Short mmCIF file of C-alpha atoms and ligand atoms in Angstrom, two decimals:
data_model
loop_
_atom_site.label_atom_id
_atom_site.label_comp_id
_atom_site.label_asym_id
_atom_site.label_seq_id
_atom_site.Cartn_x
_atom_site.Cartn_y
_atom_site.Cartn_z
CA MET A 1 11.71 -26.15 -3.49
CA SER A 2 8.18 -28.31 -1.70
CA GLU A 3 5.01 -26.39 -1.52
CA GLU A 4 4.93 -27.52 2.50
CA ASN A 5 7.97 -24.86 2.46
CA LEU A 6 6.55 -21.55 -0.20
CA THR A 7 4.07 -22.17 2.62
CA GLY A 8 6.79 -21.43 5.10
CA GLN A 9 8.47 -19.18 3.07
CA TYR A 10 4.49 -16.48 3.09
CA GLU A 11 3.85 -17.45 7.19
CA GLU A 12 6.97 -16.00 7.70
CA THR A 13 6.60 -12.28 5.92
CA TYR A 14 3.73 -13.01 6.52
CA GLU A 15 4.50 -12.81 10.60
CA SER A 16 7.52 -10.98 10.63
CA LEU A 17 5.15 -7.86 9.77
CA ILE A 18 1.42 -8.82 11.16
CA GLU A 19 5.71 -8.33 14.36
CA GLY A 20 6.61 -5.33 12.71
CA LEU A 21 2.83 -3.31 13.44
CA LEU A 22 2.33 -5.22 16.74
CA ASN A 23 5.84 -3.80 18.24
CA GLN A 24 6.56 -0.46 15.64
CA GLY A 25 3.16 0.32 14.72
CA PHE A 26 4.36 -1.13 11.33
CA GLY A 27 6.18 -3.64 9.41
CA VAL A 28 8.30 -3.87 6.19
CA ARG A 29 9.54 -6.70 4.05
CA HIS A 30 10.49 -7.00 1.02
CA ASN A 31 9.59 -10.67 -0.30
CA LEU A 32 5.99 -10.32 -0.96
CA LEU A 33 6.60 -10.70 -4.01
CA ASP A 34 8.80 -11.11 -6.63
CA GLU A 35 10.71 -9.34 -9.15
CA THR A 36 9.21 -10.08 -11.78
CA THR A 37 6.02 -9.52 -10.56
CA ILE A 38 7.16 -6.30 -9.16
CA VAL A 39 8.53 -4.96 -12.70
CA ALA A 40 5.46 -6.24 -14.44
CA LEU A 41 2.92 -4.40 -13.04
CA ARG A 42 5.27 -0.82 -12.95
CA THR A 43 5.45 -1.99 -16.60
CA ASN A 44 0.87 -1.61 -16.23
CA LEU A 45 1.08 1.18 -14.05
CA LEU A 46 3.66 3.31 -16.51
CA ALA A 47 0.73 2.47 -19.58
CA HIS A 48 -2.25 2.69 -17.67
CA TYR A 49 0.05 6.25 -17.17
CA ALA A 50 1.06 6.79 -21.12
CA ALA A 51 -2.63 5.70 -21.92
CA GLY A 52 -4.20 8.51 -19.15
CA GLU A 53 -5.77 5.84 -17.71
CA MET A 54 -5.86 7.43 -14.62
CA TYR A 55 -6.81 10.23 -12.22
CA PRO A 56 -7.19 12.38 -9.38
CA ALA A 57 -8.67 10.48 -5.93
CA GLY A 58 -10.76 11.64 -4.31
CA ILE A 59 -10.61 12.32 -0.53
CA GLY A 60 -12.79 10.66 2.05
CA ARG A 61 -15.80 8.97 0.47
CA LYS A 62 -19.59 9.48 -0.11
CA PHE A 63 -20.47 13.18 1.41
CA ASP A 64 -16.67 14.63 2.50
CA PHE A 65 -15.68 13.16 -0.86
CA GLN A 66 -13.75 15.59 -2.94
CA GLN A 67 -11.09 16.48 -4.69
CA ASN A 68 -8.17 18.23 -3.71
CA ALA A 69 -4.51 18.55 -5.20
CA GLU A 70 -3.70 20.54 -1.87
CA VAL A 71 -3.80 17.43 -0.23
CA ARG A 72 -2.86 15.55 -2.60
CA GLY A 73 -1.22 14.70 -6.02
CA ASP A 74 -1.10 11.50 -7.44
CA VAL A 75 -3.71 9.87 -9.94
CA ILE A 76 -4.56 6.48 -9.59
CA LYS A 77 -6.57 3.14 -10.81
CA TRP A 78 -8.10 0.47 -8.85
CA ILE A 79 -7.42 -2.87 -9.37
CA GLU A 80 -10.61 -4.98 -10.95
CA LYS A 81 -11.24 -8.26 -9.14
CA ASP A 82 -11.64 -9.62 -12.72
CA SER A 83 -8.51 -8.95 -13.26
CA THR A 84 -7.01 -11.50 -15.90
CA ASP A 85 -3.69 -9.66 -16.06
CA PRO A 86 -0.49 -13.15 -14.70
CA ALA A 87 0.29 -9.83 -12.28
CA GLU A 88 -2.53 -8.54 -11.06
CA LEU A 89 -3.53 -12.36 -10.43
CA ILE A 90 -0.14 -13.07 -8.86
CA LEU A 91 -0.30 -10.22 -6.22
CA MET A 92 -4.07 -10.36 -5.30
CA ASP A 93 -3.41 -14.18 -4.76
CA LYS A 94 -0.92 -13.14 -1.83
CA ILE A 95 -2.94 -9.95 -0.68
CA ARG A 96 -5.47 -13.07 -0.92
CA SER A 97 -3.01 -15.91 1.31
CA PHE A 98 -2.59 -12.70 3.99
CA ILE A 99 -5.62 -12.51 4.74
CA GLU A 100 -6.48 -16.13 5.20
CA TYR A 101 -3.07 -16.25 7.65
CA LEU A 102 -4.15 -12.93 9.43
CA ASN A 103 -8.11 -13.98 10.12
CA ARG A 104 -6.61 -17.56 11.19
CA THR A 105 -4.20 -16.03 13.88
CA CYS A 106 -5.31 -13.14 14.32
CA TYR A 107 -9.32 -13.40 13.95
CA THR A 108 -9.20 -9.58 12.11
CA GLY A 109 -12.36 -10.95 10.28
CA ILE A 110 -11.53 -9.46 7.15
CA ASN A 111 -13.55 -10.15 4.04
CA ASP A 112 -12.54 -7.72 2.00
CA PHE A 113 -9.67 -5.59 0.25
CA GLU A 114 -9.70 -2.86 -2.19
CA PHE A 115 -6.09 -2.48 -4.72
CA HIS A 116 -4.84 0.74 -6.64
CA TYR A 117 -1.91 1.91 -8.87
CA ALA A 118 -0.53 5.23 -7.59
CA TYR A 119 1.41 7.76 -9.75
CA TYR A 120 2.75 10.45 -7.99
CA LYS A 121 3.69 12.74 -10.62
CA PRO A 122 7.70 14.71 -9.94
CA GLY A 123 6.84 16.80 -6.85
CA SER A 124 3.66 15.47 -5.46
CA PHE A 125 2.51 14.21 -2.28
CA TYR A 126 -0.26 13.04 0.00
CA LYS A 127 -0.02 15.26 3.27
CA ARG A 128 -1.05 13.79 6.68
CA HIS A 129 -3.59 11.82 6.94
CA LEU A 130 -5.45 8.50 8.41
CA ASP A 131 -6.25 5.99 5.64
CA GLN A 132 -10.13 5.67 7.36
CA PHE A 133 -12.73 7.81 6.86
CA LYS A 134 -15.08 8.72 8.97
CA SER A 135 -18.15 7.63 6.67
CA ASP A 136 -16.69 4.46 5.39
CA ARG A 137 -14.78 2.56 8.59
CA GLY A 138 -13.81 -1.11 6.63
CA ARG A 139 -10.76 -0.23 6.52
CA LEU A 140 -8.85 -2.13 8.89
CA PHE A 141 -4.99 -2.11 7.64
CA SER A 142 -2.93 0.05 4.41
CA LEU A 143 -1.03 -2.00 2.87
CA VAL A 144 2.14 -0.32 0.69
CA THR A 145 4.13 -1.64 -2.21
CA TYR A 146 6.81 0.23 -3.94
CA LEU A 147 7.68 -0.39 -7.48
CA ASN A 148 10.69 2.52 -8.56
CA ASP A 149 13.81 0.75 -9.36
CA ASP A 150 16.75 2.61 -7.71
CA TRP A 151 15.48 4.86 -5.53
CA GLN A 152 17.57 6.83 -3.75
CA GLU A 153 17.03 9.00 0.15
CA SER A 154 18.35 11.56 -2.19
CA ASP A 155 15.69 11.96 -4.84
CA GLY A 156 13.18 12.28 -1.82
CA GLY A 157 9.10 10.28 -2.13
CA ASN A 158 9.85 9.12 1.42
CA LEU A 159 6.51 8.18 3.57
CA SER A 160 6.98 9.62 6.72
CA ILE A 161 5.05 7.02 9.58
CA TYR A 162 3.83 9.03 12.54
CA LEU A 163 4.05 6.42 16.16
CA LYS A 164 3.56 7.90 19.05
CA ASP A 165 5.04 10.88 21.25
CA ASP A 166 5.16 11.89 17.20
CA ILE A 167 7.93 10.04 16.23
CA LYS A 168 8.30 9.88 13.16
CA GLU A 169 9.46 7.13 10.52
CA ASP A 170 10.71 7.94 7.44
CA LEU A 171 10.69 5.05 4.23
CA TYR A 172 11.90 5.11 1.14
CA PRO A 173 9.89 3.67 -1.86
CA ILE A 174 11.67 0.91 -3.52
CA ALA A 175 11.40 -1.06 -5.44
CA GLY A 176 9.86 -4.60 -4.02
CA ARG A 177 9.53 -3.08 0.41
CA THR A 178 5.76 -3.12 1.04
CA VAL A 179 4.53 -1.16 4.08
CA PHE A 180 1.86 -2.76 6.77
CA PHE A 181 0.54 -0.90 9.13
CA LYS A 182 -2.96 0.13 10.70
CA SER A 183 -5.62 2.51 9.00
CA ASP A 184 -7.86 4.25 11.15
CA GLU A 185 -4.27 4.52 13.82
CA ILE A 186 -1.14 5.08 12.49
CA GLU A 187 -1.24 8.82 10.71
CA HIS A 188 1.73 9.50 7.95
CA GLU A 189 2.83 11.76 4.55
CA VAL A 190 4.54 11.01 1.15
CA TYR A 191 6.86 13.89 0.65
CA ALA A 192 7.60 15.12 -3.02
CA ALA A 193 9.88 13.56 -4.94
CA PRO A 194 10.87 16.89 -6.47
CA ASN A 195 12.89 15.37 -9.65
CA ARG A 196 11.30 12.43 -9.92
CA PHE A 197 7.54 10.53 -10.68
CA ARG A 198 6.93 7.80 -7.84
CA LEU A 199 4.95 4.84 -8.13
CA SER A 200 3.72 2.26 -5.64
CA ILE A 201 0.52 0.18 -4.81
CA ALA A 202 -1.84 1.08 -2.19
CA GLY A 203 -4.40 -1.70 -0.29
CA TRP A 204 -6.40 -1.63 2.35
CA LEU A 205 -7.87 -5.34 4.26
CA LYS A 206 -11.19 -3.89 5.11
CA ARG A 207 -14.13 -5.61 7.06
CA VAL A 208 -17.54 -4.48 5.43
C1 OGA B 301 -2.60 5.98 0.30
C2 OGA B 301 -0.77 6.46 0.95
C3 OGA B 301 1.59 5.54 0.63
C4 OGA B 301 2.91 5.98 -0.57
O1 OGA B 301 -2.48 6.13 -1.10
O2 OGA B 301 -3.69 6.38 1.54
O3 OGA B 301 -0.93 6.47 2.13
O4 OGA B 301 3.98 5.93 -0.27
N1 OGA B 301 0.52 6.09 0.63
O5 OGA B 301 2.35 6.29 -1.45
MN1 MN B 302 -2.85 7.07 3.16
#
């Protein structure tokens, strides 16, 4: 495929994520990252978990920093900007390219990003929340990609997105699915998967 066609194909994906966000409050796509990259990222995540390199995240920043398993039970590992891991490089290339598209077409002024791996052990959850902290308004957009092979609705583990009038949209964390929404507007919640661990990469496009 020519470079031009490849660019066009990505732009169609970006456009559809943006249109979803504008029209229904969130965008969903399954082809932001190719399957090989998804598998490699899953392998990385499981290796980090097995090596004991993942820790509970704080909730909020600075003065309101706290670790509270009543609110949030996942363990995370931040992806380093100077990573040389091939799959993480592909992920960050794609994020930069999406940011470039957003800034060019929507004047979003994004100038930074942060992403982490997340491991939810069976039964763990993240209660209803917004992604933008009171003490850190830099997060503009949330972008979550799932890494779970063969996920069934009966496994649970859905992301519930709360829209206007408390209409709730349930999205299951199937491998390769990416969800995109505004960090300061969309309340959302991760439900427990009672019998399975749940793997994702969650991240934020920021203006700092
Ligand atoms: C988060 C989050 C959603 C998910 O990490 O802030 O809401 O489905 N993650 O993993
Ligand atoms: Mn969140």
